[in-house]
Short mmCIF file of C-alpha atoms in Angstrom, two decimals:
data_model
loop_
_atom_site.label_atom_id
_atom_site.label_comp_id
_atom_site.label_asym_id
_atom_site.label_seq_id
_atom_site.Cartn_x
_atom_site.Cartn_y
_atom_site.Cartn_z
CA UNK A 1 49.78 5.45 16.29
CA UNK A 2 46.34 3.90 17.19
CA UNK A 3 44.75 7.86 16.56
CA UNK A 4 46.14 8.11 13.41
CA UNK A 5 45.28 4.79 12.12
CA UNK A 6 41.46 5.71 13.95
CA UNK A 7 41.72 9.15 11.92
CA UNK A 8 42.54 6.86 8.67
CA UNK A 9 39.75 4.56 9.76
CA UNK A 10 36.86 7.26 9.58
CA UNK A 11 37.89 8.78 6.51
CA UNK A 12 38.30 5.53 4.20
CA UNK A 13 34.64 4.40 6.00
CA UNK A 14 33.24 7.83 5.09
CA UNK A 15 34.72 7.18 1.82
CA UNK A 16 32.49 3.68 1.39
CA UNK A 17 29.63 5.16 2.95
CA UNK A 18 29.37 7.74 -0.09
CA UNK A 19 30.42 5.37 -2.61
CA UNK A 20 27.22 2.80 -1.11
CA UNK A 21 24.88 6.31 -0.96
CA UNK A 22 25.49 7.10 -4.52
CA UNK A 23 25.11 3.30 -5.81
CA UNK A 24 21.68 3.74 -3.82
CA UNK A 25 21.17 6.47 -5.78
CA UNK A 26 21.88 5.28 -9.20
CA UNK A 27 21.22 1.81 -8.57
CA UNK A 28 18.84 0.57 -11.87
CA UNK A 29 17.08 -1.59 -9.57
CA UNK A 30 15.92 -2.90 -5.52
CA UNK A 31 18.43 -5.58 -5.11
CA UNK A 32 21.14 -2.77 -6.08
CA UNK A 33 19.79 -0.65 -3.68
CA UNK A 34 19.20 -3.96 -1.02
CA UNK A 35 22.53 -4.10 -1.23
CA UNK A 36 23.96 -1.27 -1.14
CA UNK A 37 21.97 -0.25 1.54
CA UNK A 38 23.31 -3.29 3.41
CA UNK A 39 26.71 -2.30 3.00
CA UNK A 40 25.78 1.17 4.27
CA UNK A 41 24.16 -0.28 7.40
CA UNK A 42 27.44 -2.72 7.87
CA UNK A 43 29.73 0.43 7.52
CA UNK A 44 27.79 2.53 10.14
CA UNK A 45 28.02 -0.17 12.60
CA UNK A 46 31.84 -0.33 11.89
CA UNK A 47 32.17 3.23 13.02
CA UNK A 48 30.32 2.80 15.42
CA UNK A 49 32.84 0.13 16.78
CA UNK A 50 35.59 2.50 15.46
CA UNK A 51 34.09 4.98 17.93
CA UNK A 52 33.86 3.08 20.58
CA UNK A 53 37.87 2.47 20.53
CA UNK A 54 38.39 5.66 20.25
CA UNK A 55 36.53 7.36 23.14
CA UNK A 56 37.19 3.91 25.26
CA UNK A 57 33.42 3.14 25.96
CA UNK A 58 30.77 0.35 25.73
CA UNK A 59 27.59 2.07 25.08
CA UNK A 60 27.17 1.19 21.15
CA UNK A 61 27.42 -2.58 21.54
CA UNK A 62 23.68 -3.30 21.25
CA UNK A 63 23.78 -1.15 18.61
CA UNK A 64 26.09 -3.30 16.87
CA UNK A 65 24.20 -6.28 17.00
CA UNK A 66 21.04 -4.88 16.34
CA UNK A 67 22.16 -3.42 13.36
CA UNK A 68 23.64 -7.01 11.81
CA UNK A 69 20.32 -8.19 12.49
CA UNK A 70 18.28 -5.92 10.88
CA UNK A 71 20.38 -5.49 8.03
CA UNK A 72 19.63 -9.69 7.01
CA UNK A 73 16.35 -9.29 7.93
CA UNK A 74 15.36 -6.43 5.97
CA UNK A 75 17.62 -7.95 2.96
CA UNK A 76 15.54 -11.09 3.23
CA UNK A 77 12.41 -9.07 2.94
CA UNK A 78 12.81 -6.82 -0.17
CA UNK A 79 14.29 -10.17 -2.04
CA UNK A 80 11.64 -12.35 -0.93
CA UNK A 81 9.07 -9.83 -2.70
CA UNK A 82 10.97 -9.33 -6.10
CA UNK A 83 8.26 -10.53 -8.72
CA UNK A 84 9.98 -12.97 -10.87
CA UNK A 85 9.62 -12.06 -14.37
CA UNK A 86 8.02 -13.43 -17.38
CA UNK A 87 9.41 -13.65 -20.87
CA UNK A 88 7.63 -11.40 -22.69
CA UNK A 89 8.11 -9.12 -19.77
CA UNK A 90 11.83 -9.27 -20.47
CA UNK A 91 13.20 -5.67 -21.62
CA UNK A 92 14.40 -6.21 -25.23
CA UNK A 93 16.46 -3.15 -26.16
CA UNK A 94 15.64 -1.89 -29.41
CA UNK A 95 18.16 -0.66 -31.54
CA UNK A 96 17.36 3.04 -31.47
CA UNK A 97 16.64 3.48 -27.63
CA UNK A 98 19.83 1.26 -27.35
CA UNK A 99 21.86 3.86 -29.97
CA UNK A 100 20.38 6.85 -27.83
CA UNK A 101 21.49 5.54 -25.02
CA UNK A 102 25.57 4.79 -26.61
CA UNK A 103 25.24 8.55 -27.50
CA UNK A 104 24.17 9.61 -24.42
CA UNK A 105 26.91 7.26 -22.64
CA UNK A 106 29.46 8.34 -24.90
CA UNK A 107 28.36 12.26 -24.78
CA UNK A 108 29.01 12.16 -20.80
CA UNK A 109 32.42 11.65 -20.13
CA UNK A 110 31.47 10.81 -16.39
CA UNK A 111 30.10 7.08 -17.40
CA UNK A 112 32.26 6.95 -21.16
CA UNK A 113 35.53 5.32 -18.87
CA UNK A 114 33.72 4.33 -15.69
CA UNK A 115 31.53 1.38 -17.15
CA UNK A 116 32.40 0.54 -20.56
CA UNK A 117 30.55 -2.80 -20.90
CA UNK A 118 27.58 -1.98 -19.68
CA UNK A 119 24.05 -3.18 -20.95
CA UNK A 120 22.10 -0.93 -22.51
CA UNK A 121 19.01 -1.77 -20.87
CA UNK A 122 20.50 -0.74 -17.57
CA UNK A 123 21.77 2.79 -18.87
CA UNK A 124 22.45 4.93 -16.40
CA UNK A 125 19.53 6.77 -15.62
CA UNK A 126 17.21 3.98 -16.55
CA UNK A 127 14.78 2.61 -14.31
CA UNK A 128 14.34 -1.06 -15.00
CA UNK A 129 11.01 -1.58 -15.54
CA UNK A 130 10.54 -4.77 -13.81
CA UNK A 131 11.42 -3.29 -10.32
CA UNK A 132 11.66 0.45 -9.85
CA UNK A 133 9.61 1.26 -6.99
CA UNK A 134 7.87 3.65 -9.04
CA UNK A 135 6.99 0.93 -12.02
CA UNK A 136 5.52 -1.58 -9.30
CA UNK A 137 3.60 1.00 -7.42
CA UNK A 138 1.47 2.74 -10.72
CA UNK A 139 0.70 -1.28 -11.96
CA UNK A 140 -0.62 -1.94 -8.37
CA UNK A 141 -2.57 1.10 -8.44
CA UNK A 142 -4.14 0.31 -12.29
CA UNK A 143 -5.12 -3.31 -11.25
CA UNK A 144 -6.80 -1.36 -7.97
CA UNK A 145 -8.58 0.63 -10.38
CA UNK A 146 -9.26 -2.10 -12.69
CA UNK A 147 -10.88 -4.38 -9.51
CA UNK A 148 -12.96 -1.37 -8.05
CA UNK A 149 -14.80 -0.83 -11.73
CA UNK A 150 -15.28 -4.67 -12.11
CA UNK A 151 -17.17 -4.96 -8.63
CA UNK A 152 -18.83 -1.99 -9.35
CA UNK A 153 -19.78 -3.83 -12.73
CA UNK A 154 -20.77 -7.12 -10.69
CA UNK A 155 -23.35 -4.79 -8.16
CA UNK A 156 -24.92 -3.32 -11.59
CA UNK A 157 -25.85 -6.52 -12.78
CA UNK A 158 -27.08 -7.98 -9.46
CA UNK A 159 -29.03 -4.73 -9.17
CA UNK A 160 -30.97 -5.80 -12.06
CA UNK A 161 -30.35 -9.12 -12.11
CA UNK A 162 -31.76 -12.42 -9.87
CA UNK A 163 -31.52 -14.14 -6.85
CA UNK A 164 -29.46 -13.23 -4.23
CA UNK A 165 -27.76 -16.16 -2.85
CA UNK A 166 -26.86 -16.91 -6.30
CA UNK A 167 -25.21 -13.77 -7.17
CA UNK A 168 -23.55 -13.98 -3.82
CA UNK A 169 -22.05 -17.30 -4.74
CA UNK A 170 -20.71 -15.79 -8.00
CA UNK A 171 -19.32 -12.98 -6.75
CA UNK A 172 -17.42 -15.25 -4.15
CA UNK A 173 -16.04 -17.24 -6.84
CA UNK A 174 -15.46 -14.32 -8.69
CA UNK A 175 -13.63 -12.78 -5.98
CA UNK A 176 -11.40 -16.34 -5.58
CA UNK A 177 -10.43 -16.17 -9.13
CA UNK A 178 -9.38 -12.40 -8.95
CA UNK A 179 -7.51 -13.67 -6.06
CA UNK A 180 -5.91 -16.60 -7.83
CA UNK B 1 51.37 -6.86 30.22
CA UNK B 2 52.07 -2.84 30.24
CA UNK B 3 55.25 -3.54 27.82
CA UNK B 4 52.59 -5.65 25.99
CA UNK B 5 50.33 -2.67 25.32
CA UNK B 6 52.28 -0.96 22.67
CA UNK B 7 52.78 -3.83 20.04
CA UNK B 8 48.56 -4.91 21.06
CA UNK B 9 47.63 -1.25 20.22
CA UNK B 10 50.06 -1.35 16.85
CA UNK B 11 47.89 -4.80 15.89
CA UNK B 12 45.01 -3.04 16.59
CA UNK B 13 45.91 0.08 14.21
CA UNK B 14 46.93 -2.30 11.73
CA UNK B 15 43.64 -4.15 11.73
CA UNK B 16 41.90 -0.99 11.87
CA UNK B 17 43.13 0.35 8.42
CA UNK B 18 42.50 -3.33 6.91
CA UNK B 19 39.05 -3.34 7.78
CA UNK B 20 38.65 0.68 6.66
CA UNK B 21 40.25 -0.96 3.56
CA UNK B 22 37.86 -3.44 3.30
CA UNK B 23 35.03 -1.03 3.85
CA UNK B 24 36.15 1.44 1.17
CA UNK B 25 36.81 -1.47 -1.52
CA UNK B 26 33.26 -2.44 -1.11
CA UNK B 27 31.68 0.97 -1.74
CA UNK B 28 34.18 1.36 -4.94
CA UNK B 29 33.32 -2.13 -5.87
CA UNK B 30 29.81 -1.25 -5.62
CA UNK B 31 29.82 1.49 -7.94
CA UNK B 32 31.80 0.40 -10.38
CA UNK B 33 30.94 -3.14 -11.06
CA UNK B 34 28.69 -3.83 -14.04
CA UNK B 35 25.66 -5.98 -12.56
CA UNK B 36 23.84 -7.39 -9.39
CA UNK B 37 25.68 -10.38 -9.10
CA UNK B 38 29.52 -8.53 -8.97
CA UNK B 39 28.40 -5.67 -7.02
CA UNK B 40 27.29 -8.72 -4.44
CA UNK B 41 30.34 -10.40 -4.62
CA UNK B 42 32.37 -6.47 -3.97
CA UNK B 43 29.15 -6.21 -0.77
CA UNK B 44 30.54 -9.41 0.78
CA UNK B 45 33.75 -8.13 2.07
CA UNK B 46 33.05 -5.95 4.90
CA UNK B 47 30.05 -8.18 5.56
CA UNK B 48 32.86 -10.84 7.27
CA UNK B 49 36.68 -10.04 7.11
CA UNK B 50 36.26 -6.02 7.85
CA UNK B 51 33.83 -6.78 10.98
CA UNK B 52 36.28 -9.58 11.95
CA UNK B 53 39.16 -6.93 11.48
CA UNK B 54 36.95 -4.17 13.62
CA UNK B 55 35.95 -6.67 16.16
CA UNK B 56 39.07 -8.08 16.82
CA UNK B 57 40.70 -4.63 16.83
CA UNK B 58 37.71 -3.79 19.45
CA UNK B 59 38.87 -6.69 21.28
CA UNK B 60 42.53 -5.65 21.41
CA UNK B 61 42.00 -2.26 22.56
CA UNK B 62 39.34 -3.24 25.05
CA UNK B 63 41.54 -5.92 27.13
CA UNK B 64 38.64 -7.55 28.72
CA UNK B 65 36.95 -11.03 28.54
CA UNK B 66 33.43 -10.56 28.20
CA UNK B 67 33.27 -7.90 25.93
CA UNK B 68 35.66 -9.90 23.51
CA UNK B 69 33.02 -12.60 23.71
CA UNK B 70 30.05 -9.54 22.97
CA UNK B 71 31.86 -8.31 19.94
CA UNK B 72 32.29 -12.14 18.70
CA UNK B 73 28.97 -12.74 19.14
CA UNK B 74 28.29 -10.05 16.63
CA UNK B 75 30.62 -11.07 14.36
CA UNK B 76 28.75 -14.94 14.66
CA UNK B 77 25.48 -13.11 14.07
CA UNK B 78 26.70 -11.69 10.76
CA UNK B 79 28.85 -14.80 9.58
CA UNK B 80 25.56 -16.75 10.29
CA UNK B 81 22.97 -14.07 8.46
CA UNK B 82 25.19 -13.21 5.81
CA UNK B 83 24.84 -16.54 3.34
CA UNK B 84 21.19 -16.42 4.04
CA UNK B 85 20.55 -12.78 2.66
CA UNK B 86 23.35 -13.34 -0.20
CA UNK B 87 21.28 -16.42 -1.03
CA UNK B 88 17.70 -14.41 -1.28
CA UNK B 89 18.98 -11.58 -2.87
CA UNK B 90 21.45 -13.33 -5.43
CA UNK B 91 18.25 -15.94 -6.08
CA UNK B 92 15.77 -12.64 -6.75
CA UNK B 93 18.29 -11.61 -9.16
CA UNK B 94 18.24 -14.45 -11.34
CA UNK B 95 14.66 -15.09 -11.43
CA UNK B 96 14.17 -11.50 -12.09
CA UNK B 97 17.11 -11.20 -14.87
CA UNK B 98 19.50 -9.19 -13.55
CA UNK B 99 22.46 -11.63 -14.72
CA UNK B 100 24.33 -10.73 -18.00
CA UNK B 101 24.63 -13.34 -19.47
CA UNK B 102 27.51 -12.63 -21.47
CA UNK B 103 29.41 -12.13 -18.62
CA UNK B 104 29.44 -15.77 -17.33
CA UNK B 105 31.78 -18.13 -17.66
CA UNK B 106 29.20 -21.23 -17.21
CA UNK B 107 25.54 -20.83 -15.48
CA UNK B 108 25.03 -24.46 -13.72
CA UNK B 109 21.57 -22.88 -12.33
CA UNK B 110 20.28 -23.00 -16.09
CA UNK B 111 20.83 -26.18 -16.20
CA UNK B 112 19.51 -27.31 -13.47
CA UNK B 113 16.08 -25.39 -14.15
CA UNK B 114 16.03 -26.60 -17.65
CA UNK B 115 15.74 -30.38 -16.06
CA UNK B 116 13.44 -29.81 -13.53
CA UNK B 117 11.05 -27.90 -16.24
CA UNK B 118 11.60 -30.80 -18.66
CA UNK B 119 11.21 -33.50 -15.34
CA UNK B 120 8.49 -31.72 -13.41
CA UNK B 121 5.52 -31.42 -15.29
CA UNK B 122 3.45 -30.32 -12.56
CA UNK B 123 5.27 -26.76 -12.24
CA UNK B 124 4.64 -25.03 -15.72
CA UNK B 125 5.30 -21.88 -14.39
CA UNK B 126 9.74 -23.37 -15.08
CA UNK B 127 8.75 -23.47 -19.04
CA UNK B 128 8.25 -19.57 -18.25
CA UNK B 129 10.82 -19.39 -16.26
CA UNK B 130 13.46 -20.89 -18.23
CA UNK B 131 16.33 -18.18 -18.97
CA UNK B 132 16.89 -17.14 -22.52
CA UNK B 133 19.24 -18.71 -24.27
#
């Protein structure tokens, strides 16, 4: 009796650990994926306590607790950095990207049933802007880009410009503003 | 205790499938629900009553008194974690407008942000803040 139900165990926590995978996957943005990924990490250290029972041995306790651990703590971490967002950074959906995306709902009968009432600005497929990975990383890199070319700009003028310790205090407060 | 061992290992079994259950409605919940805040709610439930239901099947199988306080102690970890990281995340997700808004019944946080942006002067980054309405 206890195999079986063991047997029945695995397969329904293989089952969730696929279903959290492909939400990772799809997920339109972090905190999906946080989340998911949480439920992942919770799952593996249930079968890791399912195999434990089943073999009759100790070794994966640590394992156990590390892994509730580091599943808040890395939770805590993503969500602590989530930029809050501004209004005009709010994604309005315009009507024709919204009416591409209904046909391209309704033309794949995979999502048609699945999630009827979904937002159009989260379409499948649809990164939200305000925190893919991929969004957040090229709008780091162009304010990188824009920095370098404006201290290069700053070192042109004191080139040709005046004093030193007063170009050094502008630049500082320069810098403090960039900072701010 | 050896005619005990059958009916403690058919608890055990029983728990086991619960918390497989519990597992496998989170991962369905997950990918099915339509926003953050839902797919959260779906998250929760291995999070406490499937470890509870694996630990305490853990602890009927094993038979012995300081592992069943080991396995507890993980389940106190994650009872004890778990609010806090539902807290951040579910927070994030607001400020960052991941809530449909058309889904909810009432929002009490809007509220609550539209006072302190009309009381609080001295944090003008609320008048920003303040969700659509």
């Amino acid at each position: 009796m206890l195999e079986t139900a063991l047997l029945i165990t695995q397969a329904l926590l293989g089952a969730a650990v696929l279903c959290a995978v492909v939400r990772v996957f799809r997920g339109p943005s972090v905190l999906d994926r946080v989340i998911a990924v949480d439920v992942t990490l919770l799952v593996v250290s249930s079968m890791l306590l399912v195999d434990m029972i089943a073999r009759d041995h100790r070794d994966f306790v640590l394992f156990v607790i590390a892994g509730a651990m580091i599943g808040f703590l890395g939770a805590v971490a993503i969500a602590r950095f989530i930029p809050v967002r501004r209004h005009e950074q709010v994604a309005r959906p315009d009507p024709a990207a919204a009416a591409a995306g209904e046909t391209r709902t309704a033309g794949t009968a995979r999502t048609a049933g699945a999630e009827p009432s979904r937002p159009t600005s989260e379409a499948v497929g649809d990164e939200d802007p305000a925190t893919s990975w991929f969004t957040a990383l090229a709008r780091s890199r162009r304010e990188e880009q824009r920095r370098a070319r404006a201290r290069q700009d700053h070192d042109e003028d004191h080139d040709e410009g005046h004093g030193d310790p007063e170009g050094a205090g502008r630049d500082g407060a320069d810098r403090r503003e960039e900072e701010r | 205790m050896s005619e005990l061992a059958p009916i403690l290992d058919g608890v055990a079994a029983v728990f086991l499938v619960i918390g497989g259950l519990m597992s496998l409605a989170a991962g369905v919940g997950l990918l099915r629900f339509p926003d953050l805040h839902s797919r959260m709610h779906a998250a929760t439930k291995p999070q406490v009553l499937g470890l509870l239901m694996f630990v305490l099947a853990a602890a009927l199988t094993w038979r012995s008194w300081e592992l069943i306080a080991i396995a507890l102690l993980t389940w106190g970890v994650q009872i004890l974690t778990a609010p806090v990281s539902a807290h951040m995340v579910g927070r994030a997700g607001y400020r960052s407008r991941h809530v449909r808004r058309d889904a909810l019944v009432v929002d009490e946080l809007a509220r609550a942000v539209d006072r302190i942006a009309r009381e609080d002067t001295s944090r003008p980054e609320l008048d920003e803040d303040r969700p659509s309405s």
